Tab-separated table of C-alpha atoms in Angstrom:
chain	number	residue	atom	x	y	z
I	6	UNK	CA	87.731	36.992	-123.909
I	7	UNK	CA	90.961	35.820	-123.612
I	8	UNK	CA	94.722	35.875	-125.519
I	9	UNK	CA	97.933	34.125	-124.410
I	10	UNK	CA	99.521	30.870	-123.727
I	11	UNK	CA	97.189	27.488	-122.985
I	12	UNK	CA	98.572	27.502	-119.285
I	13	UNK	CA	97.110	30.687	-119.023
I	14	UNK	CA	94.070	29.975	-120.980
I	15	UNK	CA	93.562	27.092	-118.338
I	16	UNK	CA	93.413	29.118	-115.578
I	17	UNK	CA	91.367	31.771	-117.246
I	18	UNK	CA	87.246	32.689	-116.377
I	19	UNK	CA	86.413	31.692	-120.202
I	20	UNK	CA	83.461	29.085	-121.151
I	21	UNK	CA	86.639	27.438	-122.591
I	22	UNK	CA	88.995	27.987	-119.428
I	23	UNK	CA	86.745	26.164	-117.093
I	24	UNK	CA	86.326	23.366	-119.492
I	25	UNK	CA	90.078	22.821	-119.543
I	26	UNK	CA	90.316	22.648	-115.968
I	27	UNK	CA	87.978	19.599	-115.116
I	28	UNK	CA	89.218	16.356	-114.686
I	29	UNK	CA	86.061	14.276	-115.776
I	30	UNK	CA	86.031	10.541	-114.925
I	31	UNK	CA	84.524	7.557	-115.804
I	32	UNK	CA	81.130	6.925	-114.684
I	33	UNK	CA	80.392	4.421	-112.193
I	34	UNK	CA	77.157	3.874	-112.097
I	35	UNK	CA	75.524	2.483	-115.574
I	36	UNK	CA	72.080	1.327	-116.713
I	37	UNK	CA	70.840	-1.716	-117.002
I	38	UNK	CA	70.074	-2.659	-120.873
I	39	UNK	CA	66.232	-3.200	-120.805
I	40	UNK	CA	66.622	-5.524	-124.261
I	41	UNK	CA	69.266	-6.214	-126.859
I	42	UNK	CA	68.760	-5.400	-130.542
I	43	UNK	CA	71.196	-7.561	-132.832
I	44	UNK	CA	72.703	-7.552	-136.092
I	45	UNK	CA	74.382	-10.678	-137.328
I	46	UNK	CA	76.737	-11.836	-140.493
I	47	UNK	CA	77.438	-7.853	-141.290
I	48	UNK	CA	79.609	-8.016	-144.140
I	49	UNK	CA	79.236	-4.996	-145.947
I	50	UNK	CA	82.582	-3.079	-146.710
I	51	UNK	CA	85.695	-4.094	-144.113
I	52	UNK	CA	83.433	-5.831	-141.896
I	53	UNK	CA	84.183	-9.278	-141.374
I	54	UNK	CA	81.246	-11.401	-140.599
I	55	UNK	CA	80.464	-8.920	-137.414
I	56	UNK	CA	77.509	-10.177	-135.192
I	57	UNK	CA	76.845	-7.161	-132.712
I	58	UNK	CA	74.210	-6.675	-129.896
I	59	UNK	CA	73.214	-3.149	-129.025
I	60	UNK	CA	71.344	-2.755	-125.529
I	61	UNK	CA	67.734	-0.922	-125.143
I	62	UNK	CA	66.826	1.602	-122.316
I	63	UNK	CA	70.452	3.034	-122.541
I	64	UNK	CA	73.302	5.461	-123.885
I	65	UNK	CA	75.470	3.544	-126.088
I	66	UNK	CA	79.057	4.495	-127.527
I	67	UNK	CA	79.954	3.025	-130.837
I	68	UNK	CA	84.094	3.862	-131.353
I	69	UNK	CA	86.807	3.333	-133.309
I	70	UNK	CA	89.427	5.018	-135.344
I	71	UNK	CA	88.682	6.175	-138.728
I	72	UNK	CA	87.737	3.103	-141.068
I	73	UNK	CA	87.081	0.764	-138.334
I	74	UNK	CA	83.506	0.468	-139.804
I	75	UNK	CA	81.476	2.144	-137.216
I	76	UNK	CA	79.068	3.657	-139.750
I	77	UNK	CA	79.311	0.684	-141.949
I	78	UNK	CA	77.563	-1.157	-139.149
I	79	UNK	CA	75.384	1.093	-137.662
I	80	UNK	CA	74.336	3.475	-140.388
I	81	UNK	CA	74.336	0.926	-143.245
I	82	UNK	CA	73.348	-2.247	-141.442
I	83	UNK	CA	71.977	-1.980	-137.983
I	84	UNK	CA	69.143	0.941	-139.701
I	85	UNK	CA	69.021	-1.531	-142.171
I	86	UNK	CA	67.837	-4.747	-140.067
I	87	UNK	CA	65.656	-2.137	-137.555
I	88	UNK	CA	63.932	0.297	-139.662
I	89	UNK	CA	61.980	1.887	-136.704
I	90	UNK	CA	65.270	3.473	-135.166
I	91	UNK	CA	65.675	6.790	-136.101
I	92	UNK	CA	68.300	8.015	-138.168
I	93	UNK	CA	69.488	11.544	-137.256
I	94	UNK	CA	72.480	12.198	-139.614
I	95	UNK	CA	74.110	15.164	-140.316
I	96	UNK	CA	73.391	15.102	-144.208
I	97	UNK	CA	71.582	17.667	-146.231
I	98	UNK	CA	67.996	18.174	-145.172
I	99	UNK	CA	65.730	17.369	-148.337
I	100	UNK	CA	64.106	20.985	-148.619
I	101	UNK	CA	63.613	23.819	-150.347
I	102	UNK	CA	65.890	27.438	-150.137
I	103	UNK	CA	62.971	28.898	-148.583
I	104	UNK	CA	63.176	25.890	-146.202
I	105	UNK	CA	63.595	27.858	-142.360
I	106	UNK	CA	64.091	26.388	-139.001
I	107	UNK	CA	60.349	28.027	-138.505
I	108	UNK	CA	58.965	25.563	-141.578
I	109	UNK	CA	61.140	22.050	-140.623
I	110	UNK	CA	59.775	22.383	-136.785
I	111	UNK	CA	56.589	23.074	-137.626
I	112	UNK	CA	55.201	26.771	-136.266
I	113	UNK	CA	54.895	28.531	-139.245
I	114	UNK	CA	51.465	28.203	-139.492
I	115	UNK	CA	50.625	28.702	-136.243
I	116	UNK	CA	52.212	31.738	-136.287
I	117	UNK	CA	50.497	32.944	-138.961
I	118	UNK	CA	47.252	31.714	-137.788
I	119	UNK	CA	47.904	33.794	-134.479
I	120	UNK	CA	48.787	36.985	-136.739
I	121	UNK	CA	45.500	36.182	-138.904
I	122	UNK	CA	43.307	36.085	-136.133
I	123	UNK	CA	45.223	39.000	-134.160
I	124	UNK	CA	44.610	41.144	-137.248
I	125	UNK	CA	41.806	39.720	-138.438
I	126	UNK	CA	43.177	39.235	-142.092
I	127	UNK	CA	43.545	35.943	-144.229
I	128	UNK	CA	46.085	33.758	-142.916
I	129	UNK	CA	47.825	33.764	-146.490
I	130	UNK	CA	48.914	37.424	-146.045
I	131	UNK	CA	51.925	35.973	-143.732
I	132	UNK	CA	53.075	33.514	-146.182
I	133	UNK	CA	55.972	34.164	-148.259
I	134	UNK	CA	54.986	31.929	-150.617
I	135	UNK	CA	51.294	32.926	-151.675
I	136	UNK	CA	49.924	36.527	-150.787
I	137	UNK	CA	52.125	38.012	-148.757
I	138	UNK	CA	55.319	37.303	-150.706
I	139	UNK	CA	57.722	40.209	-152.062
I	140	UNK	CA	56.884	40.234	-155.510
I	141	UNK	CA	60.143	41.859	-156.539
I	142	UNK	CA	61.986	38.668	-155.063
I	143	UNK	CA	58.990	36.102	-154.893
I	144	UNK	CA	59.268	35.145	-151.359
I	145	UNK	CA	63.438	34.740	-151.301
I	146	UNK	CA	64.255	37.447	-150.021
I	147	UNK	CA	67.143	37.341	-152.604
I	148	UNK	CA	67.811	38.297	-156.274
I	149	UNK	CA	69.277	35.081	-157.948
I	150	UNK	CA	70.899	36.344	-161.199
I	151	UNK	CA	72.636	33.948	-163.879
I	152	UNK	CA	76.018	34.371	-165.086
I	153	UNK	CA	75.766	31.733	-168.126
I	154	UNK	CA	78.449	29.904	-167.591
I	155	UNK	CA	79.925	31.396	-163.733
I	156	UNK	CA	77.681	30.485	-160.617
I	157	UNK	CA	74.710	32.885	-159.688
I	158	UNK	CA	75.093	35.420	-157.886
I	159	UNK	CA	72.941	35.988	-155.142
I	160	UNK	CA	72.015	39.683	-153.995
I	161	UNK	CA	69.516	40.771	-151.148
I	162	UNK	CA	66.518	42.335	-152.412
I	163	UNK	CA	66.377	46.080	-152.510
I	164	UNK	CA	62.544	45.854	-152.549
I	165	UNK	CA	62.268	43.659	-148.877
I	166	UNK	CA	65.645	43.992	-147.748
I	167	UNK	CA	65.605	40.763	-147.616
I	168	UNK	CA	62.439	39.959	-145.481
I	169	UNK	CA	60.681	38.147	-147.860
I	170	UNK	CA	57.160	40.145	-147.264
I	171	UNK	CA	55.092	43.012	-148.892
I	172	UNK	CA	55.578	46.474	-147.035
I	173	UNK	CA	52.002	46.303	-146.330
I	174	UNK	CA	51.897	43.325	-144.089
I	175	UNK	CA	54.385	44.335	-142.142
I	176	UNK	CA	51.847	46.702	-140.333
I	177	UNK	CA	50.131	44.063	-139.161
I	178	UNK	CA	51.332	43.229	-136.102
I	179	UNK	CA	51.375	40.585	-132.817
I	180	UNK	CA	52.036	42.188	-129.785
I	181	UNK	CA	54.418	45.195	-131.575
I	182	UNK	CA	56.182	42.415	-133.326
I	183	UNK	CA	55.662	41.957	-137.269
I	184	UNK	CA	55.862	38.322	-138.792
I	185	UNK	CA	59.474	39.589	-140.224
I	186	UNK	CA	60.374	40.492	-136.388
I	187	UNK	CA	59.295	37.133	-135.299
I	188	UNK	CA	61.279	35.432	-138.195
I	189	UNK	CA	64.816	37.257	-137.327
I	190	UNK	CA	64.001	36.017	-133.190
I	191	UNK	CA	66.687	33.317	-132.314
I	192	UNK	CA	65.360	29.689	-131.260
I	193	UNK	CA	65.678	31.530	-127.246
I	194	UNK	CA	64.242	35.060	-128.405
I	195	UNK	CA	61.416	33.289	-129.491
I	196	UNK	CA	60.350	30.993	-126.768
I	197	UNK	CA	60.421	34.279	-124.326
I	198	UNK	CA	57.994	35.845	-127.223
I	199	UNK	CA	55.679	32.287	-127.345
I	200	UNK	CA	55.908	31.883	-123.304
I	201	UNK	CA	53.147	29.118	-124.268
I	202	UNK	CA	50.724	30.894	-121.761
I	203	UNK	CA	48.282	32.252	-124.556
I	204	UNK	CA	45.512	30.008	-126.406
I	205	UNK	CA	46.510	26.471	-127.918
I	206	UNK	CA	48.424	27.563	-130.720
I	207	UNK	CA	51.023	29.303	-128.695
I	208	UNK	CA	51.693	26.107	-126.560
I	209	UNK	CA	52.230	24.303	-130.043
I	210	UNK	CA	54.824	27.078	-130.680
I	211	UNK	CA	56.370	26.652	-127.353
I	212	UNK	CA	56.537	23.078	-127.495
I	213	UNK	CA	58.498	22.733	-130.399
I	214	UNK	CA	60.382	26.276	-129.960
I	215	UNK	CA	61.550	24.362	-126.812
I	216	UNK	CA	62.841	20.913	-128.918
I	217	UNK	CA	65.245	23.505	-130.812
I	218	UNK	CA	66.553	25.041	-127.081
I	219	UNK	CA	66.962	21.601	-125.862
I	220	UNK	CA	69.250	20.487	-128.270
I	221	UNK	CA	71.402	23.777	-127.963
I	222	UNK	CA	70.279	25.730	-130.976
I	223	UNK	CA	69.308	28.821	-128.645
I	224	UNK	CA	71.529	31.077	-131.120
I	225	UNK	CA	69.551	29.934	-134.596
I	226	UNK	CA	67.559	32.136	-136.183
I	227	UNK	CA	64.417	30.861	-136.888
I	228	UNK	CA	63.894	31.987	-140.575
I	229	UNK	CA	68.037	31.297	-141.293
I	230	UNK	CA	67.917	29.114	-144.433
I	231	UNK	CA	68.342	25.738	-143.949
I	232	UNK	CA	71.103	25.302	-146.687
I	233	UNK	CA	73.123	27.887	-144.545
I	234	UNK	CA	73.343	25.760	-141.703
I	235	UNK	CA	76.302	22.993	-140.771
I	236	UNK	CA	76.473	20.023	-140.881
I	237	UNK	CA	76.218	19.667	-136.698
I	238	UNK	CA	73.637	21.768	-136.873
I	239	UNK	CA	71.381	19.718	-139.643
I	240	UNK	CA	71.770	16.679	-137.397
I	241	UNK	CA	70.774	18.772	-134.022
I	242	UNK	CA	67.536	20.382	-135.992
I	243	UNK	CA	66.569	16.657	-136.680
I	244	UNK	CA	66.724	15.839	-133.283
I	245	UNK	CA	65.081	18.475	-131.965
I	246	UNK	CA	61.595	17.601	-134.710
I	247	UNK	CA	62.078	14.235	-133.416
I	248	UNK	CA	62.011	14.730	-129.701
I	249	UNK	CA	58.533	14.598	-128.942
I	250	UNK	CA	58.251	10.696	-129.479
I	251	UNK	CA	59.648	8.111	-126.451
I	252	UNK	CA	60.063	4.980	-126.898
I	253	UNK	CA	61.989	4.709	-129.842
I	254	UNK	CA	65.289	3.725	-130.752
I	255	UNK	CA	67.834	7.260	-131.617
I	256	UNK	CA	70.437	6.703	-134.303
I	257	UNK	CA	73.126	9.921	-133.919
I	258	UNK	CA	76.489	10.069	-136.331
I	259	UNK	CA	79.224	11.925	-134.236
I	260	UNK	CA	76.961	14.863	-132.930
I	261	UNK	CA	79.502	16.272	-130.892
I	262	UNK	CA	81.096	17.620	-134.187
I	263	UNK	CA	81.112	20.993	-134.065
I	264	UNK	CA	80.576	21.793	-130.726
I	265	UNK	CA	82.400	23.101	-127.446
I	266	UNK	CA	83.083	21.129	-124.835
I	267	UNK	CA	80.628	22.931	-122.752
I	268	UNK	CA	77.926	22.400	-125.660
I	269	UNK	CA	78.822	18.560	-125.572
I	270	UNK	CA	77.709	18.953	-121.836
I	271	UNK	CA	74.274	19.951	-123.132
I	272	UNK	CA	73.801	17.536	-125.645
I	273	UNK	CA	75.209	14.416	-122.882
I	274	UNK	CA	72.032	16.526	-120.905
I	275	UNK	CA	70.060	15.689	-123.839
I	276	UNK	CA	71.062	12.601	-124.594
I	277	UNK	CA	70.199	11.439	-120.566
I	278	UNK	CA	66.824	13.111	-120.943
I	279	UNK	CA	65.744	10.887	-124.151
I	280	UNK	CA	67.172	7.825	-122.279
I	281	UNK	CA	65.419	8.527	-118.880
I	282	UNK	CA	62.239	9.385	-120.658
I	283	UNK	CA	62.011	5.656	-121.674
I	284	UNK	CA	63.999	6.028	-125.320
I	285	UNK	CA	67.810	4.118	-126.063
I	286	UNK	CA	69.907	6.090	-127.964
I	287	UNK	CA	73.253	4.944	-130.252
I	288	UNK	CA	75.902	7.233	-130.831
I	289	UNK	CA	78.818	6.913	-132.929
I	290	UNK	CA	81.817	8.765	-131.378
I	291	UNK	CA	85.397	9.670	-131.008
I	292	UNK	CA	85.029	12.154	-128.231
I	293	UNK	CA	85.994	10.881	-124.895
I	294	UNK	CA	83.518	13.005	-122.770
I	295	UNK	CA	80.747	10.952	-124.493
I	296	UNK	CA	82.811	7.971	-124.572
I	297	UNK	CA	82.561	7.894	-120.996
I	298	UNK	CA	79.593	9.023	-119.777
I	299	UNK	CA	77.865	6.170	-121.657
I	300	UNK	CA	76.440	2.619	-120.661
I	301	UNK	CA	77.770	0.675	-122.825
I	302	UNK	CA	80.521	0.829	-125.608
I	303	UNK	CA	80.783	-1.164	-128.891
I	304	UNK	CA	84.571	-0.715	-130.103
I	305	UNK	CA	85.001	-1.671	-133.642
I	306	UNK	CA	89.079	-1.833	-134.656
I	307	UNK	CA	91.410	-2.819	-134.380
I	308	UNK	CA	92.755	-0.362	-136.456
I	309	UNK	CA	91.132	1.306	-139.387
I	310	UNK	CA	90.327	-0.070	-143.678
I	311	UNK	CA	91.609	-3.837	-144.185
I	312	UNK	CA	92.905	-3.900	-141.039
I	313	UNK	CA	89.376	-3.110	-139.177
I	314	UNK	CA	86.158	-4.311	-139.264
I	315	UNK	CA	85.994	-6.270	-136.091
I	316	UNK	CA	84.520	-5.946	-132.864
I	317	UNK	CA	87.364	-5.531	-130.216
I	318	UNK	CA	85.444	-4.624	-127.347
I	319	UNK	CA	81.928	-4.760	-125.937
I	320	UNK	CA	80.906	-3.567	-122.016
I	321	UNK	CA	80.633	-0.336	-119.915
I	322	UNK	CA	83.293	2.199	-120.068
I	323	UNK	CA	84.443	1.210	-116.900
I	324	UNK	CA	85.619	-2.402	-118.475
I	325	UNK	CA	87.117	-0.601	-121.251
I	326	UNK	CA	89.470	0.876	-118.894
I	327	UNK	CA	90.623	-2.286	-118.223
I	328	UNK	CA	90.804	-3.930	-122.128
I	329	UNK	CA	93.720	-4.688	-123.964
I	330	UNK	CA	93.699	-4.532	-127.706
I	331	UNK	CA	91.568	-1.490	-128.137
I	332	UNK	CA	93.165	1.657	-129.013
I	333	UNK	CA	90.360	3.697	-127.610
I	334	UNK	CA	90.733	1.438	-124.423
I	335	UNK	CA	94.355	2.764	-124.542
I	336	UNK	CA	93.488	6.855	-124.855
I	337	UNK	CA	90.445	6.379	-122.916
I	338	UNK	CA	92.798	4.984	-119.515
I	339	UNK	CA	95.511	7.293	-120.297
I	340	UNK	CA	92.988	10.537	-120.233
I	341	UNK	CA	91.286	8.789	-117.399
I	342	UNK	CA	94.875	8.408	-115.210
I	343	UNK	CA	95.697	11.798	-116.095
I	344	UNK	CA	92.501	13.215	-114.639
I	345	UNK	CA	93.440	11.186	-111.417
I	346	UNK	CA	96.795	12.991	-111.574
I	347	UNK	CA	95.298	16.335	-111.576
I	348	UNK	CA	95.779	18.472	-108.751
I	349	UNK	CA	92.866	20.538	-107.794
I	350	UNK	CA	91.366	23.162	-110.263
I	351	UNK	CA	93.012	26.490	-109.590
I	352	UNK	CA	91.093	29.550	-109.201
I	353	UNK	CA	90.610	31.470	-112.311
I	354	UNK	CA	92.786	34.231	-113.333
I	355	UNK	CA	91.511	37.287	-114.826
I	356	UNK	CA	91.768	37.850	-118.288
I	357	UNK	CA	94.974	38.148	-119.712
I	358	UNK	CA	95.186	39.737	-123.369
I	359	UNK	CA	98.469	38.917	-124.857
């Protein structure tokens, strides 16, 4: 879409070009904290003795260099004290390699029982893992052969081409579309496919096909392994099974990682939708745009190991343009001057390969 120099990237009609060209601000209107949740005498790691209050009803900003103690305290001890916040990390999802987006959100069997009943055949037929599995792979959709001592290697199956299903249930079909089509539909592909205007089961589909959308997974495929998938991406699949509950308390580790500056813009979107609908959410970040657009900020410093473990600042992000002693204070004033600075956007160029 584009080559050349960052000046001219700025100026350029890219996704990436007209993210370079805003001047974002700080906020100035914040929400009020309906509640405080606290944690007090954290001592675990560099922390010293850290009491902290975290607000309810609101977007919070936990910050800090690297080995301040951010996860220390929030991770380790704030889940710790308040065990009915929910934890959406970006570690490995406990499943199985046959594990799909399809099978953690929850429509696989509704989509088979809407191929069963279209068909009328047993529902089994469009499971990979009982009748209507490949036999020559078993469901996998991959050969796993041993090398003794060398890793496995892992070939697609000649017999499925790696679709997991017997040739004979692929002429069974829903609307033209075999279960194999549905499985290779992206999160968005799909949700066009289950509009949720058909019978109950559909609207299940929908729902959740819509949870995966929302959280900016439009792109994943929804029978994509789950051990194929980053770590970003792990943490955003979470979310998205966890979205249909309010009133809870959202724990997110750095979910901007990963993403483009005009996919943090959907997940801040995101992020305002779980607040407004009556849920607080705590995210630990570096990145400014979240930094922010929040409510309130916890900054944990001052610097990072031995020398963290405190907290240097508490307030909204407005305040923290104004605090001394907090390095992310410091960045956070100096990006927040230069957007001042800016002169007005310039219209884009056209693209320029260099």
């Amino acid at each position: 879409m584009f080559a050349g120099t960052v000046a001219g990237l700025r100026a350029a009609d890219t996704p990436t070009g007209r993210c370079l060209r805003r001047a974002p601000r700080v906020k100035e209107a914040f929400r009020e904290p309906q509640g405080w949740l606290t944690v007090k005498d954290a001592d675990a790691h560099n922390l010293k003795n850290v009491t902290a209050s975290f607000p309810l009803g609101v977007l919070t900003a936990v910050t800090g260099v690297a080995g301040s103690g951010k996860s220390t305290l929030v991770m380790g001890e704030f889940a710790a004290a308040h065990e009915e916040a929910v934890v959406v990390d970006q570690s490995a999802i406990g499943a199985s390699r046959r594990s799909s987006p399809a099978t953690f959100i929850g429509i696989m069997d509704p989509v088979r029982r809407l191929f069963a009943r279209a068909n009328g055949v047993d529902m089994g037929l469009f499971s990979f893992n009982s009748k209507g599995a490949c036999p020559a792979c078993e469901g996998n959709g991959v050969i796993f052969t041993d090398l003794a001592f060398m890793d496995p290697v892992t070939t697609t199956c000649e017999a499925c081409g790696g679709g997991r299903y017997r040739p004979e249930v692929l002429a069974h079909t829903l609307r033209g579309r075999s279960i194999v089509d549905v499985l290779a539909m992206t999160a968005e592909e799909a949700l066009a496919f289950f509009d949720g205007s058909g019978e109950r089961g559909e609207r299940t589909i929908a729902t959740r096909l819509r949870a995966l959308n929302d959280v900016g997974l439009t792109y994943l495929g929804l029978g994509r392994p789950v051990s194929s998938l980053s770590g970003g991406e792990r943490q955003r699949l979470k979310l998205a099974n966890e979205l249909h509950r309010t009133g809870r308390v959202y724990v997110l580790d750095e979910p901007t990682t990963g993403l483009h500056m005009a996919d943090v813009d959907v997940l801040l979107a995101l992020l305002d939708r779980l607040v407004d609908a009556g849920n607080s959410v705590i995210v630990i970040e570096h990145d400014l745009d979240v930094v922010r657009h929040a409510d309130w900020v916890v900054d944990l410093g001052p610097d990072g190991g031995k020398h963290g473990g405190e907290i240097v600042f508490t307030g909204t992000p407005a305040e923290l343009l104004e605090a001394s002693g907090s390095i992310t204070g410091a960045f956070l004033r100096a990006d927040d001057a230069r957007a001042a600075a800016r002169p007005a956007a310039p219209a884009a160029a056209t693209n320029a390969a260099g």
